[in-house]
Coordinates of N, CA and C in Angstrom, one line a residue:
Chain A
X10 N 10.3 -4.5 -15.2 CA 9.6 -4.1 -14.0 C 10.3 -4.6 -12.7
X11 N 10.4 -3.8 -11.9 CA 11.6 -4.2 -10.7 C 10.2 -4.7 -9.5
X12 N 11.2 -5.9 -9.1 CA 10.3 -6.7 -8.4 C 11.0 -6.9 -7.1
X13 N 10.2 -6.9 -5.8 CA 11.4 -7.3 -4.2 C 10.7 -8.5 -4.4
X14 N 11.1 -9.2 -3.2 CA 11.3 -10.6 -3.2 C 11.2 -11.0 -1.7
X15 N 9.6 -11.6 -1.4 CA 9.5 -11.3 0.2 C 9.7 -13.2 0.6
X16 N 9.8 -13.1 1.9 CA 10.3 -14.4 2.4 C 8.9 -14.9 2.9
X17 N 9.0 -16.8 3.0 CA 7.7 -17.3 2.9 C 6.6 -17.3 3.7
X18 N 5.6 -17.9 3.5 CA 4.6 -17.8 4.8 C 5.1 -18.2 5.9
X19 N 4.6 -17.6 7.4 CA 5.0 -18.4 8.8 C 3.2 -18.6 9.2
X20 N 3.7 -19.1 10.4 CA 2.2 -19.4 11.4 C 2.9 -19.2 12.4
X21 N 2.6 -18.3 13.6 CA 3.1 -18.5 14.6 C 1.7 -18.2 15.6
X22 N 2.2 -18.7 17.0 CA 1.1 -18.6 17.7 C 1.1 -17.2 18.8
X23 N -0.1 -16.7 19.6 CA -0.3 -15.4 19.9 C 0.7 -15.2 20.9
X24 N 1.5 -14.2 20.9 CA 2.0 -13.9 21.9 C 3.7 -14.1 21.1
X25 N 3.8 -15.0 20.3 CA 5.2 -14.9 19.4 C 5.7 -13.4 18.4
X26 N 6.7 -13.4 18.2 CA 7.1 -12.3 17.1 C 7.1 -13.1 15.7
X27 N 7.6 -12.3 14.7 CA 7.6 -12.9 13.2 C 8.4 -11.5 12.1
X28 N 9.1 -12.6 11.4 CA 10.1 -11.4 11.4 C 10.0 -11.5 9.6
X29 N 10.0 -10.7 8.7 CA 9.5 -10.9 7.4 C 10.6 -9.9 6.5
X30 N 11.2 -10.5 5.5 CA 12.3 -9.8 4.6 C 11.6 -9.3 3.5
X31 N 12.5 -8.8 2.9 CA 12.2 -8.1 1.6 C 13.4 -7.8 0.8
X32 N 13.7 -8.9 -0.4 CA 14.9 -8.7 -0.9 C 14.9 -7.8 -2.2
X33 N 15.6 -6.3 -2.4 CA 15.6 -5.3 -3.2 C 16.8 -5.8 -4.4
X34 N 16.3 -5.2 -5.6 CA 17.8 -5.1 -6.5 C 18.8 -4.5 -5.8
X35 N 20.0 -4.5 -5.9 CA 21.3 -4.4 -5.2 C 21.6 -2.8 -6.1
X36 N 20.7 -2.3 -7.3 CA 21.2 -0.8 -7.1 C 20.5 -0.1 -6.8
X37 N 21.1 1.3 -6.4 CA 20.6 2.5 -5.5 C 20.1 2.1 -4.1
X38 N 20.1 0.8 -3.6 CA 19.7 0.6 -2.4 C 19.1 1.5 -1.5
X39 N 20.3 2.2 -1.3 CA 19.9 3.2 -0.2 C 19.3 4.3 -0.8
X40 N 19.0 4.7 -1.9 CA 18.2 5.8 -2.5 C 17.0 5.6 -2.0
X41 N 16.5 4.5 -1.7 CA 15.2 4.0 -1.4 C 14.4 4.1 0.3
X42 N 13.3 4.2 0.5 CA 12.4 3.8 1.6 C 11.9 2.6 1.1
X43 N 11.4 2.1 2.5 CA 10.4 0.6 2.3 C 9.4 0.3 3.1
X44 N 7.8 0.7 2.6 CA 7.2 0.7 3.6 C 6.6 -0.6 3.7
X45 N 5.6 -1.1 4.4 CA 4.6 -2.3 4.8 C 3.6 -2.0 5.2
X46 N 2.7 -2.5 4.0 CA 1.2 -2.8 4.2 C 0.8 -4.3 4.0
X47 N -0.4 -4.3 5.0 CA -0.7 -5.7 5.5 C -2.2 -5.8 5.3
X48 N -2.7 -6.8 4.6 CA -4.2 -7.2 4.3 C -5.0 -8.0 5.1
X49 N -5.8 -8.2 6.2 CA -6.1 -9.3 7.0 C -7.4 -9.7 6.3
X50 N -7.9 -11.5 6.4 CA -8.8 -11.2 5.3 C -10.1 -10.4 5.8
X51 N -10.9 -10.6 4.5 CA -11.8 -9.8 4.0 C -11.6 -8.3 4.7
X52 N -10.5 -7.7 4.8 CA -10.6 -6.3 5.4 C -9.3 -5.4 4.2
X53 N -9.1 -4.3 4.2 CA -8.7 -3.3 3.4 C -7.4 -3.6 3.6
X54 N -6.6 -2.4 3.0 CA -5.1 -2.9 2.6 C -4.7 -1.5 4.1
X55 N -4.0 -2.1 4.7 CA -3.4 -1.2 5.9 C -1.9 -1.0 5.8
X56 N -1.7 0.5 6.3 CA -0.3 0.8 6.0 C -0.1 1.3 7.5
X57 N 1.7 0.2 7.2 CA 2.2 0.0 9.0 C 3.3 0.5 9.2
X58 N 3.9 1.2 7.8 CA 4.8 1.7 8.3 C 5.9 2.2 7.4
X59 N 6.9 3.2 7.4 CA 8.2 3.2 6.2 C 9.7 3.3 7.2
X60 N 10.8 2.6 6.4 CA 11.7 3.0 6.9 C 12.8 3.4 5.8
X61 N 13.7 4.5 5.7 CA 14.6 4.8 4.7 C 15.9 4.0 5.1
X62 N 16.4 3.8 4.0 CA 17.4 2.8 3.7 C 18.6 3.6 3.8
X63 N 18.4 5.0 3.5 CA 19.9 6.0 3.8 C 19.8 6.3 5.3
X64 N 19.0 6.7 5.9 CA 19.1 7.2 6.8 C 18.8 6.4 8.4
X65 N 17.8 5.5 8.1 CA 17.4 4.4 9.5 C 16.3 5.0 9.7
X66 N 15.6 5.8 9.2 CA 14.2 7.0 9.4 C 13.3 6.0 9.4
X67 N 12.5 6.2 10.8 CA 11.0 5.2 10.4 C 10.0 5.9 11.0
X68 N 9.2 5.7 10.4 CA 7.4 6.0 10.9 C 6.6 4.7 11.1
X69 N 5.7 4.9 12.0 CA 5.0 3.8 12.3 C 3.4 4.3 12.9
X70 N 2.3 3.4 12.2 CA 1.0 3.7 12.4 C 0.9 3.7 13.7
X71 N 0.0 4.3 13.8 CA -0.3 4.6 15.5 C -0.8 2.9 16.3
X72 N -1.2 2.2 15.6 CA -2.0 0.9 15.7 C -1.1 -0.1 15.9
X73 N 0.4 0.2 15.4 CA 1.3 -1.4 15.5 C 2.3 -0.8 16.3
X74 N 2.6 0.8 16.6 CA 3.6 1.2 17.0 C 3.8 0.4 18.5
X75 N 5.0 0.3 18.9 CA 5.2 -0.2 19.8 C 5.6 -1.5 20.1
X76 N 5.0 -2.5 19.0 CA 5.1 -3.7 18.5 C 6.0 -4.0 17.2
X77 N 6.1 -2.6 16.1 CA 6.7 -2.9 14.9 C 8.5 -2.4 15.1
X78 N 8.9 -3.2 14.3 CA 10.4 -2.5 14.1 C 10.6 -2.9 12.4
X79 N 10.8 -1.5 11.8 CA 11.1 -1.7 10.7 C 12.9 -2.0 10.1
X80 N 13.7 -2.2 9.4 CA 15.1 -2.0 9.5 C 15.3 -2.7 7.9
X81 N 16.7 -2.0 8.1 CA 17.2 -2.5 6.6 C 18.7 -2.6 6.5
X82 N 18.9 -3.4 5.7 CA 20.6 -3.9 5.8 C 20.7 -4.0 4.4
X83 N 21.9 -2.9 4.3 CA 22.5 -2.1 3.0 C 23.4 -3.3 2.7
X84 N 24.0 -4.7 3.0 CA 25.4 -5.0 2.5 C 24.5 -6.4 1.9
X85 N 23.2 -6.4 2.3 CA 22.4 -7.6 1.6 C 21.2 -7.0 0.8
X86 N 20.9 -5.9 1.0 CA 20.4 -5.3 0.0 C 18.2 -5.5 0.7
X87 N 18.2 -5.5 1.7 CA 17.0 -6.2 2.3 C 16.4 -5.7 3.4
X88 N 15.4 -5.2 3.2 CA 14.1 -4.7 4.3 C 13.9 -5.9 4.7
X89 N 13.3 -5.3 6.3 CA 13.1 -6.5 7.3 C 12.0 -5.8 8.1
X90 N 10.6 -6.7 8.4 CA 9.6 -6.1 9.3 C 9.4 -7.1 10.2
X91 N 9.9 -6.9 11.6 CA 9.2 -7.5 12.8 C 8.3 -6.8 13.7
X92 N 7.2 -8.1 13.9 CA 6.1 -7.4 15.1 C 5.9 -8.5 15.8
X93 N 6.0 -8.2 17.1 CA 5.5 -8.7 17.5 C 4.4 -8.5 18.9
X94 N 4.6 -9.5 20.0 CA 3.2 -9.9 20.7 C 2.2 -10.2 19.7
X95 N 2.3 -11.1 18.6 CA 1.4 -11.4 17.9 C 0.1 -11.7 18.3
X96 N -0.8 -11.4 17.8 CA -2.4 -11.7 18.3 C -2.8 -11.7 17.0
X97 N -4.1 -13.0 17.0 CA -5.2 -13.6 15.7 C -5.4 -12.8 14.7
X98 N -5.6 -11.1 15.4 CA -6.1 -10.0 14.6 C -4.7 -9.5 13.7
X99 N -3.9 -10.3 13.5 CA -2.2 -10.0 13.0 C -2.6 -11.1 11.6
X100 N -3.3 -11.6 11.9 CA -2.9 -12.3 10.5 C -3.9 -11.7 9.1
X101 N -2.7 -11.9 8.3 CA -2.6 -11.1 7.6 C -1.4 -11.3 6.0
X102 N -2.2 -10.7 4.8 CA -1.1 -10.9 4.3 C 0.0 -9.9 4.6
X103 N 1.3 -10.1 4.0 CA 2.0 -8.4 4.3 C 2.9 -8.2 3.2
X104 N 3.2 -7.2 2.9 CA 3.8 -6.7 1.5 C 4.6 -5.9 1.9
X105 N 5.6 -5.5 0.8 CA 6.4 -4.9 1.4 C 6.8 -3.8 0.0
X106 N 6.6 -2.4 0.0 CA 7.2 -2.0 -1.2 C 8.3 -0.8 -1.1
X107 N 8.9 -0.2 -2.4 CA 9.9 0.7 -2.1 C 9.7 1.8 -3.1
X108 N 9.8 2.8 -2.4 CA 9.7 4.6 -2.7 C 11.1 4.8 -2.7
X109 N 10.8 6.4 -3.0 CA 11.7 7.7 -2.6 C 11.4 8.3 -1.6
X110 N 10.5 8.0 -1.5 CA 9.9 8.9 -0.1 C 8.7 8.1 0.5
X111 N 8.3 8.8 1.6 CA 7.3 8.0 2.5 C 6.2 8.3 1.7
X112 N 5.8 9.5 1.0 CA 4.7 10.1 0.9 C 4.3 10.0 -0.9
X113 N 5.2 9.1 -1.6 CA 4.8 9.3 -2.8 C 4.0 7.5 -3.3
X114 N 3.4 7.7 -4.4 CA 3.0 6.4 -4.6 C 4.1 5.2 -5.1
X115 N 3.9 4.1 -5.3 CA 5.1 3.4 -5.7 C 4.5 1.9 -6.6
X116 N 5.1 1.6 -7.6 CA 4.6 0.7 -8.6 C 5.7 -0.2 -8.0
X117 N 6.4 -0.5 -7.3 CA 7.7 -1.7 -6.9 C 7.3 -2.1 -5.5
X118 N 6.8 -3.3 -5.8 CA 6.1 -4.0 -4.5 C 6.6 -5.8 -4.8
X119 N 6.3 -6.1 -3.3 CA 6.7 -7.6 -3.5 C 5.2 -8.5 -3.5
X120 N 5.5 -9.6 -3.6 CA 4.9 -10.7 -4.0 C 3.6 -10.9 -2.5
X121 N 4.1 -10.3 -1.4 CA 3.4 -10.8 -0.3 C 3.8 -12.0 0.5
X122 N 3.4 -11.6 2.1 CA 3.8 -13.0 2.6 C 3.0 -13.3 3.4
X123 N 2.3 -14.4 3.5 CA 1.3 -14.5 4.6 C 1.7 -15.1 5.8
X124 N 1.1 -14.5 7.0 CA 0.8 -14.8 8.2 C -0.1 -15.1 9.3
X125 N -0.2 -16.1 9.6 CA -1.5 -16.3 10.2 C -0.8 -16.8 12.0
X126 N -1.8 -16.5 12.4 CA -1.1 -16.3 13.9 C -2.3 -16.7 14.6
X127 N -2.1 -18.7 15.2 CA -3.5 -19.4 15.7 C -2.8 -20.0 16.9
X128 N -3.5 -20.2 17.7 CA -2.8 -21.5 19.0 C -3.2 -22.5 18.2
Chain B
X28 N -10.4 1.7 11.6 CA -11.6 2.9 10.9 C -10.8 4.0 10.0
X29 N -11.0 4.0 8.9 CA -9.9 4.6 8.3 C -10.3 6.0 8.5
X30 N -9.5 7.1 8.0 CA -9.9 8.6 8.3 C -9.9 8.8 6.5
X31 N -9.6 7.9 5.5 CA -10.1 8.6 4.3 C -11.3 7.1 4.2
X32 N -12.0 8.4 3.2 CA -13.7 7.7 3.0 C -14.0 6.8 1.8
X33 N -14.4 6.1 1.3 CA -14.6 5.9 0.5 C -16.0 4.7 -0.2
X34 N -16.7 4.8 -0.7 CA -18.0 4.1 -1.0 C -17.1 2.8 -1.3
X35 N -18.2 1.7 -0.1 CA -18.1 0.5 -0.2 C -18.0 -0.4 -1.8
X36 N -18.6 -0.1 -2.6 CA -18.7 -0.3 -3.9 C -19.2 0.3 -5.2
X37 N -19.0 -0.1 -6.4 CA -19.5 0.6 -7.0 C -19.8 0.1 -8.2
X38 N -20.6 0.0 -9.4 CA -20.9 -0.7 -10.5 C -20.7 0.2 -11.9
X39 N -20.6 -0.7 -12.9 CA -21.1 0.2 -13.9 C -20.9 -1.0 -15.2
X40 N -21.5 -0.7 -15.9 CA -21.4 -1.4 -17.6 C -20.8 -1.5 -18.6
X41 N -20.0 -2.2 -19.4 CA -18.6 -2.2 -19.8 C -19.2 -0.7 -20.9
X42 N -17.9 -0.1 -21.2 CA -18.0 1.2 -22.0 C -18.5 2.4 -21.1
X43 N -19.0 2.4 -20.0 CA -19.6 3.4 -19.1 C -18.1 3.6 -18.4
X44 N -18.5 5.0 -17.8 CA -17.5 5.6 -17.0 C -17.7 6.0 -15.7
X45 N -17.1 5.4 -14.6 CA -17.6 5.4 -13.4 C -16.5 6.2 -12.4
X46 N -16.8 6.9 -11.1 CA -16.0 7.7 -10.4 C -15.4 7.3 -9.3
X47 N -14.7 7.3 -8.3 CA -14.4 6.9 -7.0 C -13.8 7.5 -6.5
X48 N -14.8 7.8 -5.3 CA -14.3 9.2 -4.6 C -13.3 8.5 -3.0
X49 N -12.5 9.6 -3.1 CA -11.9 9.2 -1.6 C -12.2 11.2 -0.8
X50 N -13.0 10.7 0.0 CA -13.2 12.2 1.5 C -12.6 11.9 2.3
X51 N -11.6 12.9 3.1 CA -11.0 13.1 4.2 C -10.3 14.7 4.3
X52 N -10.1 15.3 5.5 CA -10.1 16.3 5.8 C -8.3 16.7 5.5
X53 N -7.3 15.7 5.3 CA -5.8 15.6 5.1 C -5.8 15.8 3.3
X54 N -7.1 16.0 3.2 CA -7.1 15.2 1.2 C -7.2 16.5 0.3
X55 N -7.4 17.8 1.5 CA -7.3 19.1 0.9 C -5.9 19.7 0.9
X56 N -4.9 19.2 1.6 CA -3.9 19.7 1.6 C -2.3 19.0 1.3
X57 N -2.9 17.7 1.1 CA -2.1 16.9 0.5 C -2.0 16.9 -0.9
X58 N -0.6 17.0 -1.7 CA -0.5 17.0 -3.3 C 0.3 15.3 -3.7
X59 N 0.3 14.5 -2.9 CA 0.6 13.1 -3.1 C -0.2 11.8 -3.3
X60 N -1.9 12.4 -3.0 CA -2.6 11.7 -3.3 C -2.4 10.4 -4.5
X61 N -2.4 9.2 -4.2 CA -2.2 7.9 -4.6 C -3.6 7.2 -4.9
X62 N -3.4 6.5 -6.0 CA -4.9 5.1 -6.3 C -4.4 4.2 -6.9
X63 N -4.7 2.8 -6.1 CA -4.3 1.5 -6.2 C -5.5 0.6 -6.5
X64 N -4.6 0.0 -7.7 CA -5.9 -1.2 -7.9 C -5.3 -2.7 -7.5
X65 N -6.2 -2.8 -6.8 CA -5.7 -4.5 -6.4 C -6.8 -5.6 -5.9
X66 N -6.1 -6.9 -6.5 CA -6.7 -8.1 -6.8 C -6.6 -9.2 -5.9
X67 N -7.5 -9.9 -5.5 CA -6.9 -10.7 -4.6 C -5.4 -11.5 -4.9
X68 N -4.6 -11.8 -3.9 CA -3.5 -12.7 -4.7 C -2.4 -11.8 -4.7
X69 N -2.6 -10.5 -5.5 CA -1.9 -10.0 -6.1 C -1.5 -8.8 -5.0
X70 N -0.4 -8.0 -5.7 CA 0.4 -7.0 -5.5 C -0.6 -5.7 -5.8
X71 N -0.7 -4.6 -4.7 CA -1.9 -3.6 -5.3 C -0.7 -2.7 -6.2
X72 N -1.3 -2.3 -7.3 CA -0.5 -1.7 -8.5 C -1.3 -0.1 -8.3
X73 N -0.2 0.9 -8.7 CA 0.0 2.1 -9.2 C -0.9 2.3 -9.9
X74 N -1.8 2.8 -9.6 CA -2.8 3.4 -11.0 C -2.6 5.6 -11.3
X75 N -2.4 6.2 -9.9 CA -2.2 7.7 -9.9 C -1.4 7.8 -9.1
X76 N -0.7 8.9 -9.4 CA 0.4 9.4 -8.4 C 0.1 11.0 -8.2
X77 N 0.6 11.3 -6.8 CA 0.3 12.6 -7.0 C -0.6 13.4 -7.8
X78 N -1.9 12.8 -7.5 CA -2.9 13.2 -7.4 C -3.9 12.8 -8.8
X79 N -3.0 13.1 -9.8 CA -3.4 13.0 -11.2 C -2.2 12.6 -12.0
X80 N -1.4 11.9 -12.0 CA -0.6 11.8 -12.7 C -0.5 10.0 -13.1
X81 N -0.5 9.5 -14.5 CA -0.3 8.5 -14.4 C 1.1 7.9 -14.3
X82 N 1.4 6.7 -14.5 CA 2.5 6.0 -14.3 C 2.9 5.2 -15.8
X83 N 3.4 4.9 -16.3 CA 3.6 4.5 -17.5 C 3.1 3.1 -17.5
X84 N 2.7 3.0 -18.3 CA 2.0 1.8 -19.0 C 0.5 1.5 -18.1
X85 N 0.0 2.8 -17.5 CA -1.6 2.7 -17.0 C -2.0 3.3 -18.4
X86 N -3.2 2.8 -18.3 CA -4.7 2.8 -19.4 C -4.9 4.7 -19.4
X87 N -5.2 5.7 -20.2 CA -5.1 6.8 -19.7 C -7.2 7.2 -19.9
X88 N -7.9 5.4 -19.3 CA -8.6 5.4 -19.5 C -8.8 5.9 -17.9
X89 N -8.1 5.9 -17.6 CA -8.1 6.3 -15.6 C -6.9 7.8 -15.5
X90 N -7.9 8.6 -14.7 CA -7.4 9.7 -14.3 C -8.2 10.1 -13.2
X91 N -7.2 10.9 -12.5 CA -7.3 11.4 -11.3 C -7.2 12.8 -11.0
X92 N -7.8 13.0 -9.9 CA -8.6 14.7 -9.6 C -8.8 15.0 -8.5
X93 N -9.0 16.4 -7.5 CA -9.1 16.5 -6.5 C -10.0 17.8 -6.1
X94 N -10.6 17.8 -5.4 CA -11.8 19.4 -5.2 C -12.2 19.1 -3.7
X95 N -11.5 20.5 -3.1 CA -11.4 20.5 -1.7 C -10.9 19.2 -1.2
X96 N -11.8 19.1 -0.2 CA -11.5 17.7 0.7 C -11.7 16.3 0.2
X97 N -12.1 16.4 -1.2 CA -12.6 14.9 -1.8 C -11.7 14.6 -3.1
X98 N -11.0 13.7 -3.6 CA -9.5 12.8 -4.7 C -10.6 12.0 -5.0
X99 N -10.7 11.8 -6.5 CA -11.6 11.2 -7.1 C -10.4 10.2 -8.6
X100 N -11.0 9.1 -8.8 CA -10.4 8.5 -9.9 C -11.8 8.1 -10.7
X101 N -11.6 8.3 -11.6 CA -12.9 8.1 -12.8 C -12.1 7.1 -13.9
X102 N -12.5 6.1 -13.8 CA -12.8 5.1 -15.0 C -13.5 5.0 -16.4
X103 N -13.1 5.5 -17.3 CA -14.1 5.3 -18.5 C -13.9 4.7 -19.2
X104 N -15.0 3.9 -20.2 CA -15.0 3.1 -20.8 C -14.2 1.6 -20.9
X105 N -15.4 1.6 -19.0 CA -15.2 0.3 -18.8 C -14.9 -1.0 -19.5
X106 N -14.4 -1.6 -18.6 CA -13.4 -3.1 -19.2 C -13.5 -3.8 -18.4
X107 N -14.0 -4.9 -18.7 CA -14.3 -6.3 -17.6 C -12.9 -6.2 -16.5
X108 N -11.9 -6.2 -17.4 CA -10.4 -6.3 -16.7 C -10.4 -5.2 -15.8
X109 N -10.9 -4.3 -16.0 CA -11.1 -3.1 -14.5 C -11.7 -3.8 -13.4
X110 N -12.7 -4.9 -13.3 CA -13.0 -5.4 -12.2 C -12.0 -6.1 -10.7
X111 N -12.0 -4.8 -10.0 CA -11.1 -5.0 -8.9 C -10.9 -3.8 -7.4
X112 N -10.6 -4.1 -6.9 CA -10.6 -3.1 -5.0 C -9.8 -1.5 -5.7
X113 N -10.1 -0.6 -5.3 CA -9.7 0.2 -5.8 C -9.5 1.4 -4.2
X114 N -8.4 1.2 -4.3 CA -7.7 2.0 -2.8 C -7.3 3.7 -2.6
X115 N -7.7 5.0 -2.3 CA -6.3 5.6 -1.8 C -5.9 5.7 -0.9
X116 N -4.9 6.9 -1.2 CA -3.7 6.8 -0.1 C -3.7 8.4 -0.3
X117 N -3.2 8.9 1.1 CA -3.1 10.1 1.4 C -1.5 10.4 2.6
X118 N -0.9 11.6 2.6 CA 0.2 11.1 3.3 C -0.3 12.0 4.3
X119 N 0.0 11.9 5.6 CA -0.6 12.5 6.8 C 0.3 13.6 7.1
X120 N -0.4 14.8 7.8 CA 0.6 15.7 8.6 C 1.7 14.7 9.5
X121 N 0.9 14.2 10.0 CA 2.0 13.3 11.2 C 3.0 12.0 10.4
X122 N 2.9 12.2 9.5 CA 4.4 11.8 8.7 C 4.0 10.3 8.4
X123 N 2.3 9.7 8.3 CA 2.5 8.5 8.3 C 1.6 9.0 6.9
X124 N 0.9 7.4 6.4 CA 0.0 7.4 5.3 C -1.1 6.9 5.8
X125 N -2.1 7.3 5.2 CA -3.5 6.6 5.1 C -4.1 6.0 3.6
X126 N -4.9 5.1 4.3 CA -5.3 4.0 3.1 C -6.9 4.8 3.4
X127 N -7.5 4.7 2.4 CA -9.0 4.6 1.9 C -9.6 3.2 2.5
X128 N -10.7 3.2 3.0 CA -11.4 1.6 3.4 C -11.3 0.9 1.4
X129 N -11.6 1.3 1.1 CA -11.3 1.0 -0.3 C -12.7 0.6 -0.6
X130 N -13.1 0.5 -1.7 CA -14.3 0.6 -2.8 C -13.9 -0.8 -4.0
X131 N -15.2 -1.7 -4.1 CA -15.4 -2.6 -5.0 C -15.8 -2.2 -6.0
X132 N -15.1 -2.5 -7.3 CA -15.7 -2.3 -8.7 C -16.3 -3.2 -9.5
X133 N -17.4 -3.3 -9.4 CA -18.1 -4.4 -10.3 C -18.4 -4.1 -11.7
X134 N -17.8 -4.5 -13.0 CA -18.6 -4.6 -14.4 C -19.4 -5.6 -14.4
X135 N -21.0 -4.6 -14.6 CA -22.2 -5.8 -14.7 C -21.7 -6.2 -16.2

């Protein structure tokens, strides 16, 4: 079972950015998209976004746009999601998984990383 | 506020077979429909792909279905271990995805 590999929890406070990886097997890299969904608690699993790994292609929810940058770097093999102007309502777990496409379902997800975002 | 629907929760008795419906108006015209089960802690896992299709090594105790505007996953012959959030996903005209508020499964 192919597994990413996300980086640890942060805390940052409102108004900071946070910048969160996602390390992929090193083959077909770029065959792949990578989207991010984020859990804040007791609320549903929300999806923020995909970016393709061949092409630089991103989509972003209407809710984080503006704030999110999705990106990926083919020579380390790794999705990267930064948001910021963090605010309380950001914390959250966040995951990160990889498709073929934006629109299909996907069994290859990472472990999660939490973030909580307090003064 | 999510735009796909789905009942807050839902119950049923181990060996019974229970349904979960996801309504939204994108859910009649989409053929990618997705259902995720997930646990606190955990990674939400693959349960349907494209609409009805499973994924290898799911229970083919779960299958999936769609009529008009409503993608339904039906559970039968419940299993304690089925207790868990049970999500879809729909992919949007406007090129993003939507999540289901998602639905609780309780085995009384």
């Amino acid at each position: 079972q192919v597994q990413l590999v996300q980086s640890g929890a942060e805390v940052k406070k409102p108004g900071a950015s946070v910048k969160v990886s996602c390390k992929a097997p090193d083959n077909s890299f770029s065959n792949y998209g990578f989207s991010w969904v984020r859990q804040a608690p007791g609320q549903g699993l929300e999806w923020m976004g995909w970016v393709s790994a061949h092409t630089g292609y991103t989509s972003y929810a209407q809710n984080v746009r503006g704030r999110v940058t999705m990106t990926t770097d083919t020579s380390t093999t790794t999705a990267y999601m930064e948001l910021r102007s963090l605010r309380p309502d950001d914390t959250a777990v966040y995951y990160c998984s990889r498709s073929t496409s934006i629109a299909i379902g996907t069994d290859v997800w990472g472990q999660g990383t939490p973030v909580t975002v307090s003064s | 506020q999510s735009a796909l629907t789905q009942p807050a929760s839902v119950s049923g008795s181990p060996g019974q077979s229970i349904t979960i419906s996801c309504t939204g108006t994108n859910i009649g015209i989409d053929k990618y429909v997705s259902w995720y089960q997930h646990r606190p802690g955990k990674a939400p896992k693959l349960m349907i792909y494209d609409v009805a299709h499973r994924p290898s090594g799911v229970s083919d105790r779960f299958s999936g279905s769609k009529s008009g505007n409503t993608a339904s996953l039906t559970i039968s012959g419940l299993q304690a271990e089925d207790e868990a959030d049970y999500y879809c996903t729909s992919y949007a005209i406007t090129a993003t995805v939507l999540f289901g508020g998602g639905t609780k499964l309780t085995v009384l």
